[in-house]
Amino acid sequence: MTAVSAYKSDSEESIAKITRHSHLLAAQLQSLRSQMYPPEAKKSLKTFTSREAAAMVGIAESTLRQMSLDGESVAPELHGRDNRRRAYTLTQINEIRAHLAQKRPKEALNFLPRRRPGEKLQIVAVANFKGGSAKTTTTVHLAHFLALQGLRVLAIDLDPQASLSTMFGFQPELDVDENQTVYGAIRYDDDLRVPLREVIRKTYFDGVDLVPGNLELMEYEHETPQAIARGEGRGEGMFFRRLRSVINSVEDDYDVVLIDAPPQLGYLTLGALYAATALLVTVHPAMLDVSSMNQFLKMTSDILHVIQENGGDLKHDFIRYLLTRHDPHDVPQVNIVALLRSLFGADVLAPAVVETTAIASAGLEKKSLYEMARGAVGRDTLNRALESVDAVNQEVLNHLKHVWGRP
């Protein structure tokens, strides 16, 4: 056998092996999902106690109970041996919020803090080059947090690896067909393009809709240079304007759009940066990660200059760096955090997401901390993790409210 034929044989064997492994893993993941979420193999959100529900709405627990007795609110589910434990779904909590906002118009924003007329849609892109910077984890936790506050959220998975879609219970290679990602709405061939509304999916988490992702998104990276070479895509059809344009088509339906950008500076990421009204850059405070972020910032700066020179109007309401997986007892990490804060000042979010086994455990179950049942991990561990994530998400929400002109 010649050297050439030997290499050819190896190549064919590798293709067969990789294909077989892909099919095996996909089947196993489907089996695991069916075991985790029977019988429909779909995720569902936990219910909330009357105390939790009252705190979320912003009223006393006794008021919530009286509203239920008076028939003024939805009837909770009853649990326990004597049917005295009340449980509310997030959908029911949002119905109570809407009722109170209508009943007490002066306090409406406290109960239901959705966008008012004249307040612009907030589009937050979560981005970085470096894998492991908790980009997807940040996106899903922020989406869940905002929805728990009563906001309407659209999450867009721009990453071909589709980790965000997986967190919402979709297996990309099985549940997301051709033309069912954002690619279907921004592709260049007019005959096959679909409205963004057609690829938006409701999720089990009330208040959060999703545009899922899969490997189909790579087609946009391949087709864009060809479209540019052909002179296609001018005006609103230019590659960096297409994503913002389709988001504008559903603007009235949401308060916040979150974009989980790919971990590379391709055409999809550039579209996300241009569409965004705000940018969150996740960074793990380790030297390699910070060096990678430096390259990300340099390349982003260079390319955004090119976009601006070609008529792209780039204005972000805020750009913030979010420290993730931070170990406050790790001296090198503490030093890097101090360095970043000295360089960027208030552009680094004051709270950081701490390194914790609770987030790792939640990830194994494809859940955020907000979905974890008490007892799934140690109570103190879960509470510390929630305090950390809540503090970060609340600061982001404060920035959004500031843009909306709210105190």
mmCIF file of C-alpha atoms in Angstrom:
data_model
loop_
_atom_site.group_PDB
_atom_site.id
_atom_site.type_symbol
_atom_site.label_atom_id
_atom_site.label_comp_id
_atom_site.label_asym_id
_atom_site.label_seq_id
_atom_site.Cartn_x
_atom_site.Cartn_y
_atom_site.Cartn_z
ATOM 1 C CA MET A 1 0.000 0.000 0.000
ATOM 2 C CA THR A 2 1.363 3.407 -0.964
ATOM 3 C CA ALA A 3 1.644 6.240 1.510
ATOM 4 C CA VAL A 4 -1.109 8.126 -0.350
ATOM 5 C CA SER A 5 -3.574 5.219 -0.229
ATOM 6 C CA ALA A 6 -2.771 4.642 3.443
ATOM 7 C CA TYR A 7 -3.636 8.256 4.258
ATOM 8 C CA LYS A 8 -6.856 7.988 2.199
ATOM 9 C CA SER A 9 -7.870 4.871 4.095
ATOM 10 C CA ASP A 10 -7.231 6.563 7.445
ATOM 11 C CA SER A 11 -9.284 9.571 6.383
ATOM 12 C CA GLU A 12 -12.269 7.458 5.404
ATOM 13 C CA GLU A 13 -12.066 5.469 8.622
ATOM 14 C CA SER A 14 -11.956 8.671 10.683
ATOM 15 C CA ILE A 15 -15.027 10.073 8.949
ATOM 16 C CA ALA A 16 -16.951 6.872 9.626
ATOM 17 C CA LYS A 17 -15.828 6.799 13.238
ATOM 18 C CA ILE A 18 -16.667 10.437 13.927
ATOM 19 C CA THR A 19 -20.070 10.040 12.251
ATOM 20 C CA ARG A 20 -20.791 6.930 14.316
ATOM 21 C CA HIS A 21 -19.721 8.672 17.526
ATOM 22 C CA SER A 22 -21.936 11.648 16.703
ATOM 23 C CA HIS A 23 -24.973 9.381 16.223
ATOM 24 C CA LEU A 24 -24.198 7.413 19.381
ATOM 25 C CA LEU A 25 -23.855 10.543 21.505
ATOM 26 C CA ALA A 26 -26.995 12.152 20.054
ATOM 27 C CA ALA A 27 -29.023 9.031 20.815
ATOM 28 C CA GLN A 28 -27.656 8.844 24.356
ATOM 29 C CA LEU A 29 -28.396 12.517 25.009
ATOM 30 C CA GLN A 30 -31.944 11.997 23.782
ATOM 31 C CA SER A 31 -32.289 9.005 26.103
ATOM 32 C CA LEU A 32 -30.954 10.985 29.065
ATOM 33 C CA ARG A 33 -33.332 13.846 28.324
ATOM 34 C CA SER A 34 -36.276 11.441 28.246
ATOM 35 C CA GLN A 35 -35.221 10.108 31.645
ATOM 36 C CA MET A 36 -34.788 13.584 33.127
ATOM 37 C CA TYR A 37 -38.014 15.089 31.801
ATOM 38 C CA PRO A 38 -40.698 12.393 31.370
ATOM 39 C CA PRO A 39 -43.183 11.809 29.875
ATOM 40 C CA GLU A 40 -42.960 14.467 27.142
ATOM 41 C CA ALA A 41 -39.200 14.852 27.603
ATOM 42 C CA LYS A 42 -39.649 18.591 28.074
ATOM 43 C CA LYS A 43 -38.451 20.835 30.855
ATOM 44 C CA SER A 44 -40.825 22.472 33.285
ATOM 45 C CA LEU A 45 -40.316 25.155 35.895
ATOM 46 C CA LYS A 46 -40.725 24.538 39.597
ATOM 47 C CA THR A 47 -43.575 26.157 41.516
ATOM 48 C CA PHE A 48 -43.145 28.799 44.210
ATOM 49 C CA THR A 49 -44.433 28.849 47.784
ATOM 50 C CA SER A 50 -46.856 31.567 48.821
ATOM 51 C CA ARG A 51 -44.009 33.277 50.687
ATOM 52 C CA GLU A 52 -41.795 33.232 47.598
ATOM 53 C CA ALA A 53 -44.658 34.369 45.361
ATOM 54 C CA ALA A 54 -45.535 37.271 47.660
ATOM 55 C CA ALA A 55 -41.898 38.394 47.782
ATOM 56 C CA MET A 56 -41.656 38.262 43.982
ATOM 57 C CA VAL A 57 -44.822 40.337 43.551
ATOM 58 C CA GLY A 58 -43.836 42.742 46.338
ATOM 59 C CA ILE A 59 -46.754 42.267 48.730
ATOM 60 C CA ALA A 60 -47.235 40.649 52.122
ATOM 61 C CA GLU A 61 -47.943 36.928 52.196
ATOM 62 C CA SER A 62 -51.146 37.635 54.142
ATOM 63 C CA THR A 63 -52.289 39.960 51.334
ATOM 64 C CA LEU A 64 -51.693 37.244 48.767
ATOM 65 C CA ARG A 65 -53.670 34.731 50.827
ATOM 66 C CA GLN A 66 -56.549 37.172 51.273
ATOM 67 C CA MET A 67 -56.609 37.924 47.546
ATOM 68 C CA SER A 68 -56.967 34.214 46.892
ATOM 69 C CA LEU A 69 -59.752 33.836 49.457
ATOM 70 C CA ASP A 70 -61.595 36.826 47.977
ATOM 71 C CA GLY A 71 -61.332 35.365 44.480
ATOM 72 C CA GLU A 72 -59.217 38.358 43.473
ATOM 73 C CA SER A 73 -56.286 36.291 42.242
ATOM 74 C CA VAL A 74 -55.616 32.922 40.673
ATOM 75 C CA ALA A 75 -56.160 29.853 42.788
ATOM 76 C CA PRO A 76 -52.854 28.271 43.821
ATOM 77 C CA GLU A 77 -52.154 24.576 43.769
ATOM 78 C CA LEU A 78 -52.606 22.912 47.150
ATOM 79 C CA HIS A 79 -50.059 20.433 48.452
ATOM 80 C CA GLY A 80 -49.205 18.605 51.633
ATOM 81 C CA ARG A 81 -51.022 16.097 53.737
ATOM 82 C CA ASP A 82 -53.725 18.586 54.740
ATOM 83 C CA ASN A 83 -53.728 20.561 51.435
ATOM 84 C CA ARG A 84 -52.588 23.714 53.231
ATOM 85 C CA ARG A 85 -49.347 24.323 51.377
ATOM 86 C CA ARG A 86 -49.938 26.705 48.490
ATOM 87 C CA ALA A 87 -47.856 26.678 45.329
ATOM 88 C CA TYR A 88 -47.898 29.202 42.486
ATOM 89 C CA THR A 89 -46.548 28.873 38.964
ATOM 90 C CA LEU A 90 -44.611 31.759 37.431
ATOM 91 C CA THR A 91 -47.498 32.236 34.983
ATOM 92 C CA GLN A 92 -49.887 32.695 37.916
ATOM 93 C CA ILE A 93 -47.494 35.117 39.613
ATOM 94 C CA ASN A 94 -47.377 37.207 36.450
ATOM 95 C CA GLU A 95 -51.188 37.209 36.303
ATOM 96 C CA ILE A 96 -51.255 38.543 39.874
ATOM 97 C CA ARG A 97 -48.721 41.223 38.910
ATOM 98 C CA ALA A 98 -50.847 42.291 35.945
ATOM 99 C CA HIS A 99 -53.970 42.427 38.135
ATOM 100 C CA LEU A 100 -52.290 44.575 40.798
ATOM 101 C CA ALA A 101 -50.707 46.852 38.183
ATOM 102 C CA GLN A 102 -54.182 47.530 36.783
ATOM 103 C CA LYS A 103 -55.767 47.888 40.216
ATOM 104 C CA ARG A 104 -53.076 50.218 41.585
ATOM 105 C CA PRO A 105 -51.885 52.257 38.588
ATOM 106 C CA LYS A 106 -49.613 54.497 40.680
ATOM 107 C CA GLU A 107 -47.652 51.419 41.727
ATOM 108 C CA ALA A 108 -47.879 49.657 38.357
ATOM 109 C CA LEU A 109 -44.149 49.804 37.627
ATOM 110 C CA ASN A 110 -43.369 48.225 40.994
ATOM 111 C CA PHE A 111 -45.604 45.273 40.211
ATOM 112 C CA LEU A 112 -44.925 44.944 36.484
ATOM 113 C CA PRO A 113 -41.727 46.748 35.419
ATOM 114 C CA ARG A 114 -42.186 46.287 31.683
ATOM 115 C CA ARG A 115 -41.208 48.842 29.055
ATOM 116 C CA ARG A 116 -43.472 51.822 28.766
ATOM 117 C CA PRO A 117 -44.179 53.736 25.548
ATOM 118 C CA GLY A 118 -41.084 55.695 24.585
ATOM 119 C CA GLU A 119 -38.658 53.357 26.398
ATOM 120 C CA LYS A 120 -36.471 51.646 23.863
ATOM 121 C CA LEU A 121 -35.946 47.930 23.582
ATOM 122 C CA GLN A 122 -32.763 46.862 25.347
ATOM 123 C CA ILE A 123 -30.587 44.426 23.391
ATOM 124 C CA VAL A 124 -27.754 43.009 25.495
ATOM 125 C CA ALA A 125 -25.016 41.025 23.752
ATOM 126 C CA VAL A 126 -22.967 38.697 25.955
ATOM 127 C CA ALA A 127 -19.615 38.168 24.271
ATOM 128 C CA ASN A 128 -15.989 37.059 24.568
ATOM 129 C CA PHE A 129 -13.457 35.042 22.591
ATOM 130 C CA LYS A 130 -12.456 32.705 25.375
ATOM 131 C CA GLY A 131 -14.334 29.499 25.952
ATOM 132 C CA GLY A 132 -15.072 28.872 29.613
ATOM 133 C CA SER A 133 -15.792 32.507 30.422
ATOM 134 C CA ALA A 134 -19.366 31.511 31.412
ATOM 135 C CA LYS A 135 -20.978 33.356 28.516
ATOM 136 C CA THR A 136 -23.942 30.993 28.175
ATOM 137 C CA THR A 137 -24.327 30.560 31.930
ATOM 138 C CA THR A 138 -24.440 34.344 32.278
ATOM 139 C CA THR A 139 -27.062 34.632 29.529
ATOM 140 C CA VAL A 140 -29.405 31.987 30.919
ATOM 141 C CA HIS A 141 -29.180 33.287 34.496
ATOM 142 C CA LEU A 142 -29.848 36.847 33.356
ATOM 143 C CA ALA A 143 -32.785 35.701 31.202
ATOM 144 C CA HIS A 144 -34.332 33.798 34.107
ATOM 145 C CA PHE A 145 -33.722 36.623 36.587
ATOM 146 C CA LEU A 146 -35.338 39.247 34.360
ATOM 147 C CA ALA A 147 -38.326 36.983 33.700
ATOM 148 C CA LEU A 148 -38.755 36.412 37.437
ATOM 149 C CA GLN A 149 -38.987 40.201 37.798
ATOM 150 C CA GLY A 150 -41.884 40.208 35.320
ATOM 151 C CA LEU A 151 -40.020 41.351 32.198
ATOM 152 C CA ARG A 152 -40.535 39.881 28.715
ATOM 153 C CA VAL A 153 -37.274 38.409 27.445
ATOM 154 C CA LEU A 154 -36.171 37.101 24.063
ATOM 155 C CA ALA A 155 -32.991 35.004 24.172
ATOM 156 C CA ILE A 156 -31.168 34.513 20.861
ATOM 157 C CA ASP A 157 -28.677 31.670 20.546
ATOM 158 C CA LEU A 158 -26.098 32.796 17.981
ATOM 159 C CA ASP A 159 -23.555 30.109 18.867
ATOM 160 C CA PRO A 160 -23.504 27.130 16.457
ATOM 161 C CA GLN A 161 -22.656 24.929 19.460
ATOM 162 C CA ALA A 162 -26.098 25.922 20.809
ATOM 163 C CA SER A 163 -25.379 25.544 24.526
ATOM 164 C CA LEU A 164 -28.053 28.115 25.355
ATOM 165 C CA SER A 165 -30.647 26.101 23.447
ATOM 166 C CA THR A 166 -29.595 23.002 25.362
ATOM 167 C CA MET A 167 -30.092 24.824 28.663
ATOM 168 C CA PHE A 168 -33.672 25.518 27.613
ATOM 169 C CA GLY A 169 -34.302 21.837 26.916
ATOM 170 C CA PHE A 170 -33.768 21.715 23.146
ATOM 171 C CA GLN A 171 -31.363 19.207 21.631
ATOM 172 C CA PRO A 172 -30.058 21.145 18.609
ATOM 173 C CA GLU A 173 -29.529 18.247 16.207
ATOM 174 C CA LEU A 174 -32.934 16.717 16.990
ATOM 175 C CA ASP A 175 -35.283 19.571 17.942
ATOM 176 C CA VAL A 176 -34.103 22.353 15.635
ATOM 177 C CA ASP A 177 -34.683 21.711 11.949
ATOM 178 C CA GLU A 178 -33.467 23.541 8.867
ATOM 179 C CA ASN A 179 -34.319 27.254 8.778
ATOM 180 C CA GLN A 180 -35.419 27.267 12.433
ATOM 181 C CA THR A 181 -32.505 29.347 13.782
ATOM 182 C CA VAL A 182 -31.901 33.068 13.354
ATOM 183 C CA TYR A 183 -30.078 32.123 10.141
ATOM 184 C CA GLY A 184 -33.506 31.496 8.602
ATOM 185 C CA ALA A 185 -34.394 35.152 9.230
ATOM 186 C CA ILE A 186 -31.116 36.778 8.099
ATOM 187 C CA ARG A 187 -30.003 34.525 5.231
ATOM 188 C CA TYR A 188 -29.311 36.118 1.843
ATOM 189 C CA ASP A 189 -31.602 34.055 -0.443
ATOM 190 C CA ASP A 190 -34.937 35.854 -0.430
ATOM 191 C CA ASP A 191 -36.993 32.789 -1.387
ATOM 192 C CA LEU A 192 -36.013 30.847 1.748
ATOM 193 C CA ARG A 193 -35.819 33.664 4.297
ATOM 194 C CA VAL A 194 -38.520 33.605 6.995
ATOM 195 C CA PRO A 195 -39.742 36.263 9.466
ATOM 196 C CA LEU A 196 -38.001 36.144 12.849
ATOM 197 C CA ARG A 197 -41.365 35.554 14.514
ATOM 198 C CA GLU A 198 -41.556 32.154 12.795
ATOM 199 C CA VAL A 199 -38.382 30.865 14.486
ATOM 200 C CA ILE A 200 -39.157 32.183 17.976
ATOM 201 C CA ARG A 201 -40.190 29.462 20.423
ATOM 202 C CA LYS A 202 -42.027 29.687 23.692
ATOM 203 C CA THR A 203 -40.124 28.092 26.549
ATOM 204 C CA TYR A 204 -41.188 26.409 29.773
ATOM 205 C CA PHE A 205 -39.990 29.534 31.632
ATOM 206 C CA ASP A 206 -42.867 32.012 31.485
ATOM 207 C CA GLY A 207 -41.647 35.333 30.122
ATOM 208 C CA VAL A 208 -38.708 33.891 28.168
ATOM 209 C CA ASP A 209 -38.887 33.125 24.449
ATOM 210 C CA LEU A 210 -35.985 31.583 22.553
ATOM 211 C CA VAL A 211 -34.527 31.661 19.072
ATOM 212 C CA PRO A 212 -32.594 28.362 19.150
ATOM 213 C CA GLY A 213 -29.293 27.660 17.476
ATOM 214 C CA ASN A 214 -27.518 24.765 15.806
ATOM 215 C CA LEU A 215 -24.737 24.163 13.296
ATOM 216 C CA GLU A 216 -26.845 25.774 10.559
ATOM 217 C CA LEU A 217 -25.643 29.148 11.873
ATOM 218 C CA MET A 218 -22.245 28.458 10.309
ATOM 219 C CA GLU A 219 -23.863 28.919 6.897
ATOM 220 C CA TYR A 220 -24.049 32.645 7.565
ATOM 221 C CA GLU A 221 -20.295 32.774 8.154
ATOM 222 C CA HIS A 222 -19.716 30.988 4.834
ATOM 223 C CA GLU A 223 -22.260 32.934 2.776
ATOM 224 C CA THR A 224 -21.517 36.474 3.938
ATOM 225 C CA PRO A 225 -18.128 36.860 2.175
ATOM 226 C CA GLN A 226 -19.707 35.563 -1.035
ATOM 227 C CA ALA A 227 -22.606 38.018 -0.687
ATOM 228 C CA ILE A 228 -20.172 40.891 -0.110
ATOM 229 C CA ALA A 229 -18.150 39.845 -3.183
ATOM 230 C CA ARG A 230 -21.356 39.815 -5.274
ATOM 231 C CA GLY A 231 -22.237 43.286 -4.036
ATOM 232 C CA GLU A 232 -25.389 42.054 -2.312
ATOM 233 C CA GLY A 233 -26.793 43.179 0.980
ATOM 234 C CA ARG A 234 -26.732 46.945 0.802
ATOM 235 C CA GLY A 235 -28.510 49.344 3.150
ATOM 236 C CA GLU A 236 -30.478 47.488 5.823
ATOM 237 C CA GLY A 237 -29.429 44.267 4.106
ATOM 238 C CA MET A 238 -25.733 44.755 4.915
ATOM 239 C CA PHE A 239 -24.402 41.824 6.896
ATOM 240 C CA PHE A 240 -23.927 43.732 10.152
ATOM 241 C CA ARG A 241 -27.391 45.342 9.970
ATOM 242 C CA ARG A 242 -29.453 42.217 9.272
ATOM 243 C CA LEU A 243 -29.754 40.987 12.856
ATOM 244 C CA ARG A 244 -30.833 44.367 14.226
ATOM 245 C CA SER A 245 -33.357 44.700 11.413
ATOM 246 C CA VAL A 246 -35.116 41.413 12.208
ATOM 247 C CA ILE A 247 -35.072 42.123 15.949
ATOM 248 C CA ASN A 248 -36.838 45.408 15.215
ATOM 249 C CA SER A 249 -39.670 43.403 13.659
ATOM 250 C CA VAL A 250 -40.598 41.943 17.086
ATOM 251 C CA GLU A 251 -39.666 44.969 19.175
ATOM 252 C CA ASP A 252 -43.158 45.471 20.604
ATOM 253 C CA ASP A 253 -43.240 41.972 22.092
ATOM 254 C CA TYR A 254 -40.261 42.251 24.457
ATOM 255 C CA ASP A 255 -38.557 44.432 27.033
ATOM 256 C CA VAL A 256 -35.087 42.909 26.754
ATOM 257 C CA VAL A 257 -33.325 40.841 24.097
ATOM 258 C CA LEU A 258 -30.288 38.793 25.197
ATOM 259 C CA ILE A 259 -27.832 37.549 22.576
ATOM 260 C CA ASP A 260 -25.447 34.706 23.372
ATOM 261 C CA ALA A 261 -22.704 35.467 20.838
ATOM 262 C CA PRO A 262 -20.294 32.859 19.416
ATOM 263 C CA PRO A 263 -16.813 32.642 20.989
ATOM 264 C CA GLN A 264 -15.142 34.133 17.915
ATOM 265 C CA LEU A 265 -15.259 37.429 16.086
ATOM 266 C CA GLY A 266 -17.118 36.315 12.969
ATOM 267 C CA TYR A 267 -19.960 37.904 11.017
ATOM 268 C CA LEU A 268 -22.585 36.703 13.499
ATOM 269 C CA THR A 269 -20.737 38.287 16.431
ATOM 270 C CA LEU A 270 -20.302 41.531 14.511
ATOM 271 C CA GLY A 271 -24.032 41.532 13.828
ATOM 272 C CA ALA A 272 -24.659 41.047 17.545
ATOM 273 C CA LEU A 273 -22.314 43.888 18.508
ATOM 274 C CA TYR A 274 -24.015 46.205 16.033
ATOM 275 C CA ALA A 275 -27.532 45.195 17.078
ATOM 276 C CA ALA A 276 -26.782 45.559 20.778
ATOM 277 C CA THR A 277 -27.713 48.569 22.858
ATOM 278 C CA ALA A 278 -25.484 47.201 25.627
ATOM 279 C CA LEU A 279 -22.530 44.846 25.843
ATOM 280 C CA LEU A 280 -21.544 42.429 28.616
ATOM 281 C CA VAL A 281 -18.019 41.035 28.301
ATOM 282 C CA THR A 282 -17.570 38.000 30.539
ATOM 283 C CA VAL A 283 -14.070 37.433 31.863
ATOM 284 C CA HIS A 284 -12.601 34.800 34.140
ATOM 285 C CA PRO A 285 -9.935 36.577 36.236
ATOM 286 C CA ALA A 286 -6.973 34.436 35.151
ATOM 287 C CA MET A 287 -4.007 35.697 33.152
ATOM 288 C CA LEU A 288 -4.678 33.577 30.053
ATOM 289 C CA ASP A 289 -8.303 34.682 29.977
ATOM 290 C CA VAL A 290 -7.404 38.343 30.422
ATOM 291 C CA SER A 291 -4.817 38.069 27.623
ATOM 292 C CA SER A 292 -7.481 36.538 25.398
ATOM 293 C CA MET A 293 -9.880 39.342 26.302
ATOM 294 C CA ASN A 294 -7.214 41.846 25.303
ATOM 295 C CA GLN A 295 -7.069 40.278 21.839
ATOM 296 C CA PHE A 296 -10.879 40.304 21.688
ATOM 297 C CA LEU A 297 -10.974 44.030 22.506
ATOM 298 C CA LYS A 298 -8.244 44.880 19.996
ATOM 299 C CA MET A 299 -9.849 42.967 17.138
ATOM 300 C CA THR A 300 -13.306 44.261 18.040
ATOM 301 C CA SER A 301 -12.024 47.826 18.043
ATOM 302 C CA ASP A 302 -10.360 47.435 14.640
ATOM 303 C CA ILE A 303 -13.379 45.849 12.971
ATOM 304 C CA LEU A 304 -15.932 48.203 14.532
ATOM 305 C CA HIS A 305 -13.918 51.089 13.094
ATOM 306 C CA VAL A 306 -14.378 49.514 9.661
ATOM 307 C CA ILE A 307 -18.127 49.123 10.255
ATOM 308 C CA GLN A 308 -18.379 52.740 11.356
ATOM 309 C CA GLU A 309 -16.528 53.890 8.258
ATOM 310 C CA ASN A 310 -19.111 52.001 6.191
ATOM 311 C CA GLY A 311 -22.066 53.792 7.735
ATOM 312 C CA GLY A 312 -22.647 51.681 10.824
ATOM 313 C CA ASP A 313 -23.886 53.847 13.698
ATOM 314 C CA LEU A 314 -22.382 52.278 16.828
ATOM 315 C CA LYS A 315 -23.828 53.496 20.102
ATOM 316 C CA HIS A 316 -24.058 51.377 23.240
ATOM 317 C CA ASP A 317 -25.882 52.587 26.324
ATOM 318 C CA PHE A 318 -23.340 50.770 28.472
ATOM 319 C CA ILE A 319 -20.430 48.356 28.174
ATOM 320 C CA ARG A 320 -19.570 46.362 31.282
ATOM 321 C CA TYR A 321 -17.076 43.654 32.178
ATOM 322 C CA LEU A 322 -18.494 40.823 34.260
ATOM 323 C CA LEU A 323 -16.126 38.800 36.423
ATOM 324 C CA THR A 324 -17.125 35.125 36.372
ATOM 325 C CA ARG A 325 -15.974 31.989 38.193
ATOM 326 C CA HIS A 326 -14.164 34.194 40.682
ATOM 327 C CA ASP A 327 -12.462 32.641 43.698
ATOM 328 C CA PRO A 328 -12.009 35.490 46.214
ATOM 329 C CA HIS A 329 -9.498 33.344 48.137
ATOM 330 C CA ASP A 330 -7.212 32.879 45.131
ATOM 331 C CA VAL A 331 -4.494 35.551 45.456
ATOM 332 C CA PRO A 332 -3.563 35.682 41.710
ATOM 333 C CA GLN A 333 -7.250 36.096 40.834
ATOM 334 C CA VAL A 334 -7.670 38.829 43.443
ATOM 335 C CA ASN A 335 -4.679 40.655 41.954
ATOM 336 C CA ILE A 336 -6.123 40.436 38.436
ATOM 337 C CA VAL A 337 -9.498 41.694 39.656
ATOM 338 C CA ALA A 338 -7.735 44.651 41.281
ATOM 339 C CA LEU A 339 -5.868 45.300 38.025
ATOM 340 C CA LEU A 340 -9.054 45.277 35.942
ATOM 341 C CA ARG A 341 -10.847 47.573 38.368
ATOM 342 C CA SER A 342 -7.918 50.003 38.391
ATOM 343 C CA LEU A 343 -7.857 50.068 34.574
ATOM 344 C CA PHE A 344 -11.576 50.123 33.763
ATOM 345 C CA GLY A 345 -13.088 51.548 36.953
ATOM 346 C CA ALA A 346 -16.882 51.498 37.051
ATOM 347 C CA ASP A 347 -17.025 49.647 33.724
ATOM 348 C CA VAL A 348 -16.314 46.482 35.741
ATOM 349 C CA LEU A 349 -19.513 45.368 37.470
ATOM 350 C CA ALA A 350 -19.098 45.742 41.226
ATOM 351 C CA PRO A 351 -20.369 42.248 42.096
ATOM 352 C CA ALA A 352 -18.731 39.145 40.620
ATOM 353 C CA VAL A 353 -20.058 35.633 40.049
ATOM 354 C CA VAL A 354 -18.167 33.432 42.459
ATOM 355 C CA GLU A 355 -16.757 30.010 41.658
ATOM 356 C CA THR A 356 -19.204 27.522 43.161
ATOM 357 C CA THR A 357 -20.179 23.891 42.882
ATOM 358 C CA ALA A 358 -23.834 24.986 42.873
ATOM 359 C CA ILE A 359 -23.558 26.455 39.365
ATOM 360 C CA ALA A 360 -21.651 23.398 38.167
ATOM 361 C CA SER A 361 -24.298 21.076 39.649
ATOM 362 C CA ALA A 362 -27.084 23.095 38.054
ATOM 363 C CA GLY A 363 -25.308 22.943 34.698
ATOM 364 C CA LEU A 364 -25.178 19.153 34.842
ATOM 365 C CA GLU A 365 -28.972 19.168 35.078
ATOM 366 C CA LYS A 366 -29.265 21.846 32.353
ATOM 367 C CA LYS A 367 -30.707 24.276 34.876
ATOM 368 C CA SER A 368 -29.992 27.718 36.226
ATOM 369 C CA LEU A 369 -29.732 28.322 39.966
ATOM 370 C CA TYR A 370 -33.266 29.745 39.839
ATOM 371 C CA GLU A 371 -34.576 26.316 38.851
ATOM 372 C CA MET A 372 -32.746 24.323 41.505
ATOM 373 C CA ALA A 373 -34.942 22.703 44.128
ATOM 374 C CA ARG A 374 -33.975 23.125 47.748
ATOM 375 C CA GLY A 375 -31.933 20.117 48.784
ATOM 376 C CA ALA A 376 -30.436 19.575 45.325
ATOM 377 C CA VAL A 377 -27.198 21.038 46.704
ATOM 378 C CA GLY A 378 -26.272 22.187 50.187
ATOM 379 C CA ARG A 379 -28.504 25.020 51.409
ATOM 380 C CA ASP A 380 -25.600 27.332 52.311
ATOM 381 C CA THR A 381 -23.838 26.589 49.022
ATOM 382 C CA LEU A 382 -26.973 27.363 47.012
ATOM 383 C CA ASN A 383 -27.730 30.531 48.998
ATOM 384 C CA ARG A 384 -24.191 31.888 48.506
ATOM 385 C CA ALA A 385 -24.351 31.160 44.800
ATOM 386 C CA LEU A 386 -27.785 32.801 44.470
ATOM 387 C CA GLU A 387 -26.616 35.888 46.374
ATOM 388 C CA SER A 388 -23.692 36.227 43.974
ATOM 389 C CA VAL A 389 -25.734 35.763 40.788
ATOM 390 C CA ASP A 390 -28.606 37.908 42.077
ATOM 391 C CA ALA A 391 -26.221 40.773 42.829
ATOM 392 C CA VAL A 392 -24.787 40.679 39.302
ATOM 393 C CA ASN A 393 -28.178 40.431 37.606
ATOM 394 C CA GLN A 394 -29.661 43.176 39.778
ATOM 395 C CA GLU A 395 -26.848 45.531 38.764
ATOM 396 C CA VAL A 396 -27.488 44.775 35.089
ATOM 397 C CA LEU A 397 -31.209 45.418 35.662
ATOM 398 C CA ASN A 398 -30.328 48.715 37.377
ATOM 399 C CA HIS A 399 -28.389 49.741 34.255
ATOM 400 C CA LEU A 400 -31.404 48.872 32.080
ATOM 401 C CA LYS A 401 -33.717 50.907 34.317
ATOM 402 C CA HIS A 402 -31.289 53.822 34.195
ATOM 403 C CA VAL A 403 -31.425 53.756 30.391
ATOM 404 C CA TRP A 404 -35.224 53.812 30.654
ATOM 405 C CA GLY A 405 -34.969 56.868 32.889
ATOM 406 C CA ARG A 406 -36.268 55.149 36.003
ATOM 407 C CA PRO A 407 -34.958 55.801 39.519
#
